[in-house]
Amino acid sequence: MLAYSALLTVALVLSSPWWLLRMATTERYREGLRQRLGAVPWQLVLSVQGRRAVWVHAVSVGEVLAASRLVGELEVALGDGYRVVISTTTRTGQALARERFGANRVFYMPLDFAFSVRAYLRAVRPAALILMESELWPRMLHECGRGGVPVVVANARMSDRSFARAQRMQWIWGRILRKPALWLAQSEQDALRMVVAGVRTDRVQVAGNMKFDIRAPKRSRVPERIRTLAEGRPIFVAGSTVEGNPAEEELVIRAWKASMRGETKALLVLAPRHPERFAAVEAMLRSMRYAKVSEHLGAGEVDEISELGIEVVLLDTIGDLAAVYGVADVAFVGGSLVRRGGHNPLEPAQFGVPVVMGASFENFRDVVTKLQEAGGIRLVSDEVELGGVVADLLSDRAEAKAIGEAGRRVFEEQQGATARSVKAIVALIRGEAA
């Protein structure tokens, strides 16, 4: 660990000019810095007083969504003597976690230095640390081992890239992967890869994918605002779009202009994955009639804007995309037309909305495979094919309904991972046989 800490320190020193510039010019790099450096919020300390804590770490929005039911069901299963606290890495994840769980028990994950990690372990004294998916930090794992804190990797997966890296550097990764006490794998393939990479067989269980258990927030008013703007037209939602060369939003806009703008007159809803890109995406829309919609836009403002005949909506909000998919006639799930591994196709599938994705879906290979086998998704290779497929689905409602219902059945049949994970985690915490 001494060598690791030294290398981390050197890397931080060498990159400090870049970080200082970012912090001086961008608020998101300054936010939470004190917490990351080991300043434990007093609200967090008060929230765990008199109770045993269970620490759940969810990197960003996707992991927070997957953890939402886990947190609630863990607290019910463990009882009043326990308190679940939640850390995130990103600013967007932090905002959603505070909204979902309350600000007093949500904080930023400390940087992976001994002094910052130990500060939180001393203050929280967790009965267990639960890491969502694959966020492994050597110092955190080491300090948990020293303190007798069992680590669980929940909703665990091993992507093609991670598996290849683990095989190439097994002498390093094998030691790290053996640290957690329990791995709750999303699929049999993930579990097998973990064992091949060095995880002990008796520490791996296949619990399923918690993202099948995600439910959209029912209290969001954003979907109805978008329906108002559509004025009876079909709605095409492109969600979790990402940067690229060209940006994925640009590819979607090309597809919409070529195949939907004139033919079906569909309203295009763009929901970029990262809020810091909202301004850049808005700049792409300057030549079109567009509106930004968020929780901050009043109903009267929507009515006024709709008189202009809006063509494109930019979703300027965090955590509402899953609900917005519910008003879509067809949904495209981003991170897939550019090589980013794709995002979660289950968010629209749960509503019976036909799903379209690009060829890059490595991050959700198991989910996409199940949807493909059931006929619940359409895959495309580029923006030309995207435009054609979406236009066909908007015109052929019978086919769209069949694809959407197949996706919904997959979503419903695969649920239950959260309950299985809670059972295994509670057994570990209480020292019972799983």
PDB file of N, CA and C in Angstrom, residues 19-110:
ATOM      1  N   TRP A  19      -5.946  20.317 -12.307  1.00  0.00           N
ATOM      2  CA  TRP A  19      -7.035  20.318 -11.324  1.00  0.00           C
ATOM      3  C   TRP A  19      -7.289  21.720 -10.783  1.00  0.00           C
ATOM      4  N   LEU A  20      -6.229  22.477 -10.521  1.00  0.00           N
ATOM      5  CA  LEU A  20      -6.397  23.840 -10.006  1.00  0.00           C
ATOM      6  C   LEU A  20      -7.123  24.724 -11.022  1.00  0.00           C
ATOM      7  N   LEU A  21      -6.754  24.558 -12.303  1.00  0.00           N
ATOM      8  CA  LEU A  21      -7.433  25.325 -13.341  1.00  0.00           C
ATOM      9  C   LEU A  21      -8.912  24.954 -13.412  1.00  0.00           C
ATOM     10  N   ARG A  22      -9.189  23.665 -13.347  1.00  0.00           N
ATOM     11  CA  ARG A  22     -10.577  23.212 -13.393  1.00  0.00           C
ATOM     12  C   ARG A  22     -11.371  23.732 -12.201  1.00  0.00           C
ATOM     13  N   MET A  23     -10.771  23.702 -11.027  1.00  0.00           N
ATOM     14  CA  MET A  23     -11.478  24.174  -9.832  1.00  0.00           C
ATOM     15  C   MET A  23     -11.716  25.678  -9.875  1.00  0.00           C
ATOM     16  N   ALA A  24     -10.787  26.395 -10.513  1.00  0.00           N
ATOM     17  CA  ALA A  24     -10.935  27.846 -10.608  1.00  0.00           C
ATOM     18  C   ALA A  24     -12.013  28.254 -11.598  1.00  0.00           C
ATOM     19  N   THR A  25     -12.237  27.409 -12.613  1.00  0.00           N
ATOM     20  CA  THR A  25     -13.149  27.789 -13.688  1.00  0.00           C
ATOM     21  C   THR A  25     -14.466  27.020 -13.702  1.00  0.00           C
ATOM     22  N   THR A  26     -14.523  25.897 -12.993  1.00  0.00           N
ATOM     23  CA  THR A  26     -15.715  25.043 -13.056  1.00  0.00           C
ATOM     24  C   THR A  26     -16.167  24.661 -11.652  1.00  0.00           C
ATOM     25  N   GLU A  27     -17.398  24.993 -11.324  1.00  0.00           N
ATOM     26  CA  GLU A  27     -17.909  24.769  -9.961  1.00  0.00           C
ATOM     27  C   GLU A  27     -17.953  23.303  -9.577  1.00  0.00           C
ATOM     28  N   ARG A  28     -18.262  22.433 -10.546  1.00  0.00           N
ATOM     29  CA  ARG A  28     -18.432  21.026 -10.194  1.00  0.00           C
ATOM     30  C   ARG A  28     -17.138  20.392  -9.683  1.00  0.00           C
ATOM     31  N   TYR A  29     -15.981  20.973 -10.046  1.00  0.00           N
ATOM     32  CA  TYR A  29     -14.719  20.437  -9.552  1.00  0.00           C
ATOM     33  C   TYR A  29     -14.425  20.926  -8.128  1.00  0.00           C
ATOM     34  N   ARG A  30     -15.069  22.017  -7.720  1.00  0.00           N
ATOM     35  CA  ARG A  30     -14.874  22.526  -6.358  1.00  0.00           C
ATOM     36  C   ARG A  30     -15.846  21.896  -5.369  1.00  0.00           C
ATOM     37  N   GLU A  31     -17.019  21.540  -5.870  1.00  0.00           N
ATOM     38  CA  GLU A  31     -18.058  21.045  -4.975  1.00  0.00           C
ATOM     39  C   GLU A  31     -17.630  19.751  -4.289  1.00  0.00           C
ATOM     40  N   GLY A  32     -17.799  19.717  -2.983  1.00  0.00           N
ATOM     41  CA  GLY A  32     -17.503  18.513  -2.216  1.00  0.00           C
ATOM     42  C   GLY A  32     -16.035  18.259  -1.954  1.00  0.00           C
ATOM     43  N   LEU A  33     -15.153  19.225  -2.288  1.00  0.00           N
ATOM     44  CA  LEU A  33     -13.718  18.985  -2.155  1.00  0.00           C
ATOM     45  C   LEU A  33     -13.324  18.721  -0.706  1.00  0.00           C
ATOM     46  N   ARG A  34     -13.873  19.496   0.229  1.00  0.00           N
ATOM     47  CA  ARG A  34     -13.534  19.293   1.647  1.00  0.00           C
ATOM     48  C   ARG A  34     -13.929  17.884   2.099  1.00  0.00           C
ATOM     49  N   GLN A  35     -15.095  17.449   1.668  1.00  0.00           N
ATOM     50  CA  GLN A  35     -15.520  16.096   2.035  1.00  0.00           C
ATOM     51  C   GLN A  35     -14.595  15.049   1.424  1.00  0.00           C
ATOM     52  N   ARG A  36     -14.204  15.256   0.180  1.00  0.00           N
ATOM     53  CA  ARG A  36     -13.311  14.299  -0.480  1.00  0.00           C
ATOM     54  C   ARG A  36     -11.959  14.210   0.229  1.00  0.00           C
ATOM     55  N   LEU A  37     -11.567  15.307   0.885  1.00  0.00           N
ATOM     56  CA  LEU A  37     -10.277  15.338   1.585  1.00  0.00           C
ATOM     57  C   LEU A  37     -10.392  14.906   3.043  1.00  0.00           C
ATOM     58  N   GLY A  38     -11.553  14.394   3.436  1.00  0.00           N
ATOM     59  CA  GLY A  38     -11.681  13.807   4.770  1.00  0.00           C
ATOM     60  C   GLY A  38     -12.450  14.617   5.778  1.00  0.00           C
ATOM     61  N   ALA A  39     -13.040  15.762   5.378  1.00  0.00           N
ATOM     62  CA  ALA A  39     -13.860  16.557   6.300  1.00  0.00           C
ATOM     63  C   ALA A  39     -15.255  15.943   6.354  1.00  0.00           C
ATOM     64  N   VAL A  40     -15.533  15.199   7.394  1.00  0.00           N
ATOM     65  CA  VAL A  40     -16.804  14.476   7.508  1.00  0.00           C
ATOM     66  C   VAL A  40     -17.917  15.451   7.887  1.00  0.00           C
ATOM     67  N   PRO A  41     -19.018  15.508   7.133  1.00  0.00           N
ATOM     68  CA  PRO A  41     -20.112  16.430   7.467  1.00  0.00           C
ATOM     69  C   PRO A  41     -20.720  16.101   8.831  1.00  0.00           C
ATOM     70  N   TRP A  42     -20.988  17.130   9.630  1.00  0.00           N
ATOM     71  CA  TRP A  42     -21.545  16.876  10.959  1.00  0.00           C
ATOM     72  C   TRP A  42     -22.940  16.261  10.877  1.00  0.00           C
ATOM     73  N   GLN A  43     -23.693  16.577   9.802  1.00  0.00           N
ATOM     74  CA  GLN A  43     -25.021  15.981   9.645  1.00  0.00           C
ATOM     75  C   GLN A  43     -24.924  14.465   9.496  1.00  0.00           C
ATOM     76  N   LEU A  44     -23.871  14.011   8.813  1.00  0.00           N
ATOM     77  CA  LEU A  44     -23.675  12.579   8.636  1.00  0.00           C
ATOM     78  C   LEU A  44     -23.388  11.911   9.971  1.00  0.00           C
ATOM     79  N   VAL A  45     -22.540  12.546  10.766  1.00  0.00           N
ATOM     80  CA  VAL A  45     -22.206  11.997  12.084  1.00  0.00           C
ATOM     81  C   VAL A  45     -23.458  11.887  12.951  1.00  0.00           C
ATOM     82  N   LEU A  46     -24.274  12.924  12.954  1.00  0.00           N
ATOM     83  CA  LEU A  46     -25.512  12.903  13.755  1.00  0.00           C
ATOM     84  C   LEU A  46     -26.470  11.828  13.259  1.00  0.00           C
ATOM     85  N   SER A  47     -26.510  11.611  11.947  1.00  0.00           N
ATOM     86  CA  SER A  47     -27.483  10.668  11.387  1.00  0.00           C
ATOM     87  C   SER A  47     -27.212   9.225  11.793  1.00  0.00           C
ATOM     88  N   VAL A  48     -25.954   8.910  12.161  1.00  0.00           N
ATOM     89  CA  VAL A  48     -25.633   7.523  12.528  1.00  0.00           C
ATOM     90  C   VAL A  48     -25.462   7.332  14.031  1.00  0.00           C
ATOM     91  N   GLN A  49     -25.625   8.387  14.801  1.00  0.00           N
ATOM     92  CA  GLN A  49     -25.454   8.256  16.252  1.00  0.00           C
ATOM     93  C   GLN A  49     -26.471   7.285  16.828  1.00  0.00           C
ATOM     94  N   GLY A  50     -25.969   6.370  17.658  1.00  0.00           N
ATOM     95  CA  GLY A  50     -26.837   5.403  18.323  1.00  0.00           C
ATOM     96  C   GLY A  50     -27.265   4.247  17.442  1.00  0.00           C
ATOM     97  N   ARG A  51     -26.788   4.204  16.209  1.00  0.00           N
ATOM     98  CA  ARG A  51     -27.150   3.108  15.302  1.00  0.00           C
ATOM     99  C   ARG A  51     -25.919   2.596  14.570  1.00  0.00           C
ATOM    100  N   ARG A  52     -25.991   1.364  14.094  1.00  0.00           N
ATOM    101  CA  ARG A  52     -24.923   0.825  13.256  1.00  0.00           C
ATOM    102  C   ARG A  52     -25.157   1.289  11.830  1.00  0.00           C
ATOM    103  N   ALA A  53     -24.108   1.689  11.173  1.00  0.00           N
ATOM    104  CA  ALA A  53     -24.225   2.222   9.816  1.00  0.00           C
ATOM    105  C   ALA A  53     -23.885   1.155   8.781  1.00  0.00           C
ATOM    106  N   VAL A  54     -24.558   1.237   7.655  1.00  0.00           N
ATOM    107  CA  VAL A  54     -24.192   0.474   6.466  1.00  0.00           C
ATOM    108  C   VAL A  54     -23.931   1.507   5.377  1.00  0.00           C
ATOM    109  N   TRP A  55     -22.729   1.486   4.831  1.00  0.00           N
ATOM    110  CA  TRP A  55     -22.287   2.480   3.866  1.00  0.00           C
ATOM    111  C   TRP A  55     -22.463   1.931   2.457  1.00  0.00           C
ATOM    112  N   VAL A  56     -23.278   2.613   1.653  1.00  0.00           N
ATOM    113  CA  VAL A  56     -23.480   2.246   0.246  1.00  0.00           C
ATOM    114  C   VAL A  56     -22.815   3.301  -0.621  1.00  0.00           C
ATOM    115  N   HIS A  57     -21.946   2.861  -1.536  1.00  0.00           N
ATOM    116  CA  HIS A  57     -21.309   3.805  -2.463  1.00  0.00           C
ATOM    117  C   HIS A  57     -21.854   3.604  -3.867  1.00  0.00           C
ATOM    118  N   ALA A  58     -22.436   4.680  -4.426  1.00  0.00           N
ATOM    119  CA  ALA A  58     -22.998   4.662  -5.777  1.00  0.00           C
ATOM    120  C   ALA A  58     -22.334   5.791  -6.567  1.00  0.00           C
ATOM    121  N   VAL A  59     -21.570   5.457  -7.579  1.00  0.00           N
ATOM    122  CA  VAL A  59     -20.718   6.432  -8.259  1.00  0.00           C
ATOM    123  C   VAL A  59     -21.503   7.620  -8.802  1.00  0.00           C
ATOM    124  N   SER A  60     -22.500   7.320  -9.646  1.00  0.00           N
ATOM    125  CA  SER A  60     -23.220   8.401 -10.322  1.00  0.00           C
ATOM    126  C   SER A  60     -24.701   8.066 -10.421  1.00  0.00           C
ATOM    127  N   VAL A  61     -25.388   8.705 -11.365  1.00  0.00           N
ATOM    128  CA  VAL A  61     -26.846   8.599 -11.437  1.00  0.00           C
ATOM    129  C   VAL A  61     -27.317   7.162 -11.614  1.00  0.00           C
ATOM    130  N   GLY A  62     -26.701   6.425 -12.538  1.00  0.00           N
ATOM    131  CA  GLY A  62     -27.129   5.054 -12.792  1.00  0.00           C
ATOM    132  C   GLY A  62     -27.039   4.177 -11.564  1.00  0.00           C
ATOM    133  N   GLU A  63     -25.947   4.297 -10.819  1.00  0.00           N
ATOM    134  CA  GLU A  63     -25.768   3.491  -9.621  1.00  0.00           C
ATOM    135  C   GLU A  63     -26.709   3.931  -8.504  1.00  0.00           C
ATOM    136  N   VAL A  64     -26.962   5.241  -8.416  1.00  0.00           N
ATOM    137  CA  VAL A  64     -27.919   5.734  -7.410  1.00  0.00           C
ATOM    138  C   VAL A  64     -29.305   5.172  -7.688  1.00  0.00           C
ATOM    139  N   LEU A  65     -29.711   5.167  -8.945  1.00  0.00           N
ATOM    140  CA  LEU A  65     -31.012   4.606  -9.306  1.00  0.00           C
ATOM    141  C   LEU A  65     -31.089   3.130  -8.938  1.00  0.00           C
ATOM    142  N   ALA A  66     -30.027   2.381  -9.258  1.00  0.00           N
ATOM    143  CA  ALA A  66     -30.013   0.951  -8.943  1.00  0.00           C
ATOM    144  C   ALA A  66     -30.037   0.705  -7.446  1.00  0.00           C
ATOM    145  N   ALA A  67     -29.436   1.638  -6.681  1.00  0.00           N
ATOM    146  CA  ALA A  67     -29.357   1.474  -5.224  1.00  0.00           C
ATOM    147  C   ALA A  67     -30.613   1.927  -4.500  1.00  0.00           C
ATOM    148  N   SER A  68     -31.516   2.600  -5.186  1.00  0.00           N
ATOM    149  CA  SER A  68     -32.664   3.213  -4.517  1.00  0.00           C
ATOM    150  C   SER A  68     -33.492   2.199  -3.738  1.00  0.00           C
ATOM    151  N   ARG A  69     -33.861   1.103  -4.385  1.00  0.00           N
ATOM    152  CA  ARG A  69     -34.655   0.086  -3.694  1.00  0.00           C
ATOM    153  C   ARG A  69     -33.810  -0.678  -2.686  1.00  0.00           C
ATOM    154  N   LEU A  70     -32.529  -0.879  -3.016  1.00  0.00           N
ATOM    155  CA  LEU A  70     -31.637  -1.591  -2.103  1.00  0.00           C
ATOM    156  C   LEU A  70     -31.577  -0.890  -0.751  1.00  0.00           C
ATOM    157  N   VAL A  71     -31.430   0.429  -0.758  1.00  0.00           N
ATOM    158  CA  VAL A  71     -31.328   1.197   0.489  1.00  0.00           C
ATOM    159  C   VAL A  71     -32.586   1.013   1.327  1.00  0.00           C
ATOM    160  N   GLY A  72     -33.748   1.188   0.708  1.00  0.00           N
ATOM    161  CA  GLY A  72     -34.997   1.061   1.447  1.00  0.00           C
ATOM    162  C   GLY A  72     -35.224  -0.333   1.991  1.00  0.00           C
ATOM    163  N   GLU A  73     -34.966  -1.342   1.168  1.00  0.00           N
ATOM    164  CA  GLU A  73     -35.208  -2.714   1.604  1.00  0.00           C
ATOM    165  C   GLU A  73     -34.185  -3.178   2.640  1.00  0.00           C
ATOM    166  N   LEU A  74     -32.959  -2.664   2.553  1.00  0.00           N
ATOM    167  CA  LEU A  74     -31.964  -2.992   3.579  1.00  0.00           C
ATOM    168  C   LEU A  74     -32.384  -2.461   4.943  1.00  0.00           C
ATOM    169  N   GLU A  75     -32.863  -1.231   4.971  1.00  0.00           N
ATOM    170  CA  GLU A  75     -33.268  -0.636   6.248  1.00  0.00           C
ATOM    171  C   GLU A  75     -34.437  -1.396   6.863  1.00  0.00           C
ATOM    172  N   VAL A  76     -35.354  -1.835   6.035  1.00  0.00           N
ATOM    173  CA  VAL A  76     -36.481  -2.627   6.549  1.00  0.00           C
ATOM    174  C   VAL A  76     -35.979  -3.959   7.091  1.00  0.00           C
ATOM    175  N   ALA A  77     -35.097  -4.631   6.343  1.00  0.00           N
ATOM    176  CA  ALA A  77     -34.610  -5.947   6.742  1.00  0.00           C
ATOM    177  C   ALA A  77     -33.740  -5.899   7.995  1.00  0.00           C
ATOM    178  N   LEU A  78     -32.921  -4.851   8.132  1.00  0.00           N
ATOM    179  CA  LEU A  78     -32.006  -4.743   9.271  1.00  0.00           C
ATOM    180  C   LEU A  78     -32.685  -4.177  10.516  1.00  0.00           C
ATOM    181  N   GLY A  79     -33.711  -3.350  10.342  1.00  0.00           N
ATOM    182  CA  GLY A  79     -34.443  -2.817  11.488  1.00  0.00           C
ATOM    183  C   GLY A  79     -33.932  -1.474  11.963  1.00  0.00           C
ATOM    184  N   ASP A  80     -34.553  -0.970  13.028  1.00  0.00           N
ATOM    185  CA  ASP A  80     -34.299   0.383  13.516  1.00  0.00           C
ATOM    186  C   ASP A  80     -32.881   0.608  14.042  1.00  0.00           C
ATOM    187  N   GLY A  81     -32.175  -0.446  14.364  1.00  0.00           N
ATOM    188  CA  GLY A  81     -30.830  -0.287  14.920  1.00  0.00           C
ATOM    189  C   GLY A  81     -29.780   0.047  13.884  1.00  0.00           C
ATOM    190  N   TYR A  82     -30.179   0.129  12.607  1.00  0.00           N
ATOM    191  CA  TYR A  82     -29.230   0.382  11.522  1.00  0.00           C
ATOM    192  C   TYR A  82     -29.624   1.635  10.752  1.00  0.00           C
ATOM    193  N   ARG A  83     -28.625   2.262  10.151  1.00  0.00           N
ATOM    194  CA  ARG A  83     -28.838   3.438   9.317  1.00  0.00           C
ATOM    195  C   ARG A  83     -27.979   3.301   8.071  1.00  0.00           C
ATOM    196  N   VAL A  84     -28.592   3.366   6.882  1.00  0.00           N
ATOM    197  CA  VAL A  84     -27.849   3.292   5.628  1.00  0.00           C
ATOM    198  C   VAL A  84     -27.433   4.699   5.215  1.00  0.00           C
ATOM    199  N   VAL A  85     -26.153   4.888   4.938  1.00  0.00           N
ATOM    200  CA  VAL A  85     -25.637   6.173   4.454  1.00  0.00           C
ATOM    201  C   VAL A  85     -25.094   5.962   3.044  1.00  0.00           C
ATOM    202  N   ILE A  86     -25.093   7.034   2.246  1.00  0.00           N
ATOM    203  CA  ILE A  86     -24.809   6.890   0.822  1.00  0.00           C
ATOM    204  C   ILE A  86     -23.756   7.894   0.379  1.00  0.00           C
ATOM    205  N   SER A  87     -22.729   7.410  -0.304  1.00  0.00           N
ATOM    206  CA  SER A  87     -21.728   8.297  -0.911  1.00  0.00           C
ATOM    207  C   SER A  87     -21.817   8.195  -2.422  1.00  0.00           C
ATOM    208  N   THR A  88     -21.402   9.268  -3.094  1.00  0.00           N
ATOM    209  CA  THR A  88     -21.319   9.266  -4.554  1.00  0.00           C
ATOM    210  C   THR A  88     -19.984   9.885  -4.957  1.00  0.00           C
ATOM    211  N   THR A  89     -19.643   9.745  -6.218  1.00  0.00           N
ATOM    212  CA  THR A  89     -18.431  10.362  -6.756  1.00  0.00           C
ATOM    213  C   THR A  89     -18.762  11.615  -7.560  1.00  0.00           C
ATOM    214  N   THR A  90     -19.812  11.560  -8.369  1.00  0.00           N
ATOM    215  CA  THR A  90     -20.122  12.672  -9.258  1.00  0.00           C
ATOM    216  C   THR A  90     -21.118  13.651  -8.649  1.00  0.00           C
ATOM    217  N   ARG A  91     -21.095  14.846  -9.191  1.00  0.00           N
ATOM    218  CA  ARG A  91     -22.019  15.895  -8.744  1.00  0.00           C
ATOM    219  C   ARG A  91     -23.470  15.529  -9.066  1.00  0.00           C
ATOM    220  N   THR A  92     -23.702  14.959 -10.246  1.00  0.00           N
ATOM    221  CA  THR A  92     -25.061  14.579 -10.613  1.00  0.00           C
ATOM    222  C   THR A  92     -25.579  13.453  -9.730  1.00  0.00           C
ATOM    223  N   GLY A  93     -24.710  12.502  -9.427  1.00  0.00           N
ATOM    224  CA  GLY A  93     -25.104  11.432  -8.518  1.00  0.00           C
ATOM    225  C   GLY A  93     -25.427  11.963  -7.138  1.00  0.00           C
ATOM    226  N   GLN A  94     -24.641  12.947  -6.678  1.00  0.00           N
ATOM    227  CA  GLN A  94     -24.865  13.562  -5.372  1.00  0.00           C
ATOM    228  C   GLN A  94     -26.238  14.245  -5.322  1.00  0.00           C
ATOM    229  N   ALA A  95     -26.565  14.984  -6.378  1.00  0.00           N
ATOM    230  CA  ALA A  95     -27.844  15.699  -6.407  1.00  0.00           C
ATOM    231  C   ALA A  95     -29.016  14.727  -6.365  1.00  0.00           C
ATOM    232  N   LEU A  96     -28.935  13.661  -7.143  1.00  0.00           N
ATOM    233  CA  LEU A  96     -30.029  12.688  -7.155  1.00  0.00           C
ATOM    234  C   LEU A  96     -30.126  11.938  -5.832  1.00  0.00           C
ATOM    235  N   ALA A  97     -28.974  11.587  -5.249  1.00  0.00           N
ATOM    236  CA  ALA A  97     -28.986  10.872  -3.971  1.00  0.00           C
ATOM    237  C   ALA A  97     -29.597  11.726  -2.863  1.00  0.00           C
ATOM    238  N   ARG A  98     -29.274  13.012  -2.845  1.00  0.00           N
ATOM    239  CA  ARG A  98     -29.869  13.898  -1.842  1.00  0.00           C
ATOM    240  C   ARG A  98     -31.373  13.989  -2.014  1.00  0.00           C
ATOM    241  N   GLU A  99     -31.804  14.010  -3.260  1.00  0.00           N
ATOM    242  CA  GLU A  99     -33.247  14.070  -3.530  1.00  0.00           C
ATOM    243  C   GLU A  99     -33.931  12.777  -3.093  1.00  0.00           C
ATOM    244  N   ARG A 100     -33.286  11.647  -3.355  1.00  0.00           N
ATOM    245  CA  ARG A 100     -33.898  10.347  -3.058  1.00  0.00           C
ATOM    246  C   ARG A 100     -33.838   9.987  -1.569  1.00  0.00           C
ATOM    247  N   PHE A 101     -32.711  10.297  -0.919  1.00  0.00           N
ATOM    248  CA  PHE A 101     -32.483   9.773   0.433  1.00  0.00           C
ATOM    249  C   PHE A 101     -32.422  10.831   1.529  1.00  0.00           C
ATOM    250  N   GLY A 102     -32.355  12.114   1.148  1.00  0.00           N
ATOM    251  CA  GLY A 102     -32.199  13.165   2.149  1.00  0.00           C
ATOM    252  C   GLY A 102     -30.741  13.553   2.301  1.00  0.00           C
ATOM    253  N   ALA A 103     -30.475  14.850   2.439  1.00  0.00           N
ATOM    254  CA  ALA A 103     -29.100  15.361   2.415  1.00  0.00           C
ATOM    255  C   ALA A 103     -28.286  14.952   3.622  1.00  0.00           C
ATOM    256  N   ASN A 104     -28.917  14.679   4.752  1.00  0.00           N
ATOM    257  CA  ASN A 104     -28.148  14.451   5.980  1.00  0.00           C
ATOM    258  C   ASN A 104     -27.373  13.143   5.987  1.00  0.00           C
ATOM    259  N   ARG A 105     -27.669  12.232   5.078  1.00  0.00           N
ATOM    260  CA  ARG A 105     -26.917  10.967   5.060  1.00  0.00           C
ATOM    261  C   ARG A 105     -26.236  10.708   3.716  1.00  0.00           C
ATOM    262  N   VAL A 106     -26.095  11.750   2.920  1.00  0.00           N
ATOM    263  CA  VAL A 106     -25.448  11.634   1.615  1.00  0.00           C
ATOM    264  C   VAL A 106     -24.181  12.484   1.611  1.00  0.00           C
ATOM    265  N   PHE A 107     -23.093  11.954   1.076  1.00  0.00           N
ATOM    266  CA  PHE A 107     -21.808  12.654   1.099  1.00  0.00           C
ATOM    267  C   PHE A 107     -20.960  12.200  -0.075  1.00  0.00           C
ATOM    268  N   TYR A 108     -19.858  12.930  -0.294  1.00  0.00           N
ATOM    269  CA  TYR A 108     -18.938  12.572  -1.368  1.00  0.00           C
ATOM    270  C   TYR A 108     -17.946  11.508  -0.900  1.00  0.00           C
ATOM    271  N   MET A 109     -17.665  10.563  -1.784  1.00  0.00           N
ATOM    272  CA  MET A 109     -16.679   9.527  -1.495  1.00  0.00           C
ATOM    273  C   MET A 109     -15.316  10.168  -1.269  1.00  0.00           C
ATOM    274  N   PRO A 110     -14.623   9.840  -0.178  1.00  0.00           N
ATOM    275  CA  PRO A 110     -13.301  10.433   0.049  1.00  0.00           C
ATOM    276  C   PRO A 110     -12.289   9.957  -0.986  1.00  0.00           C
TER     277      PRO A 110
END
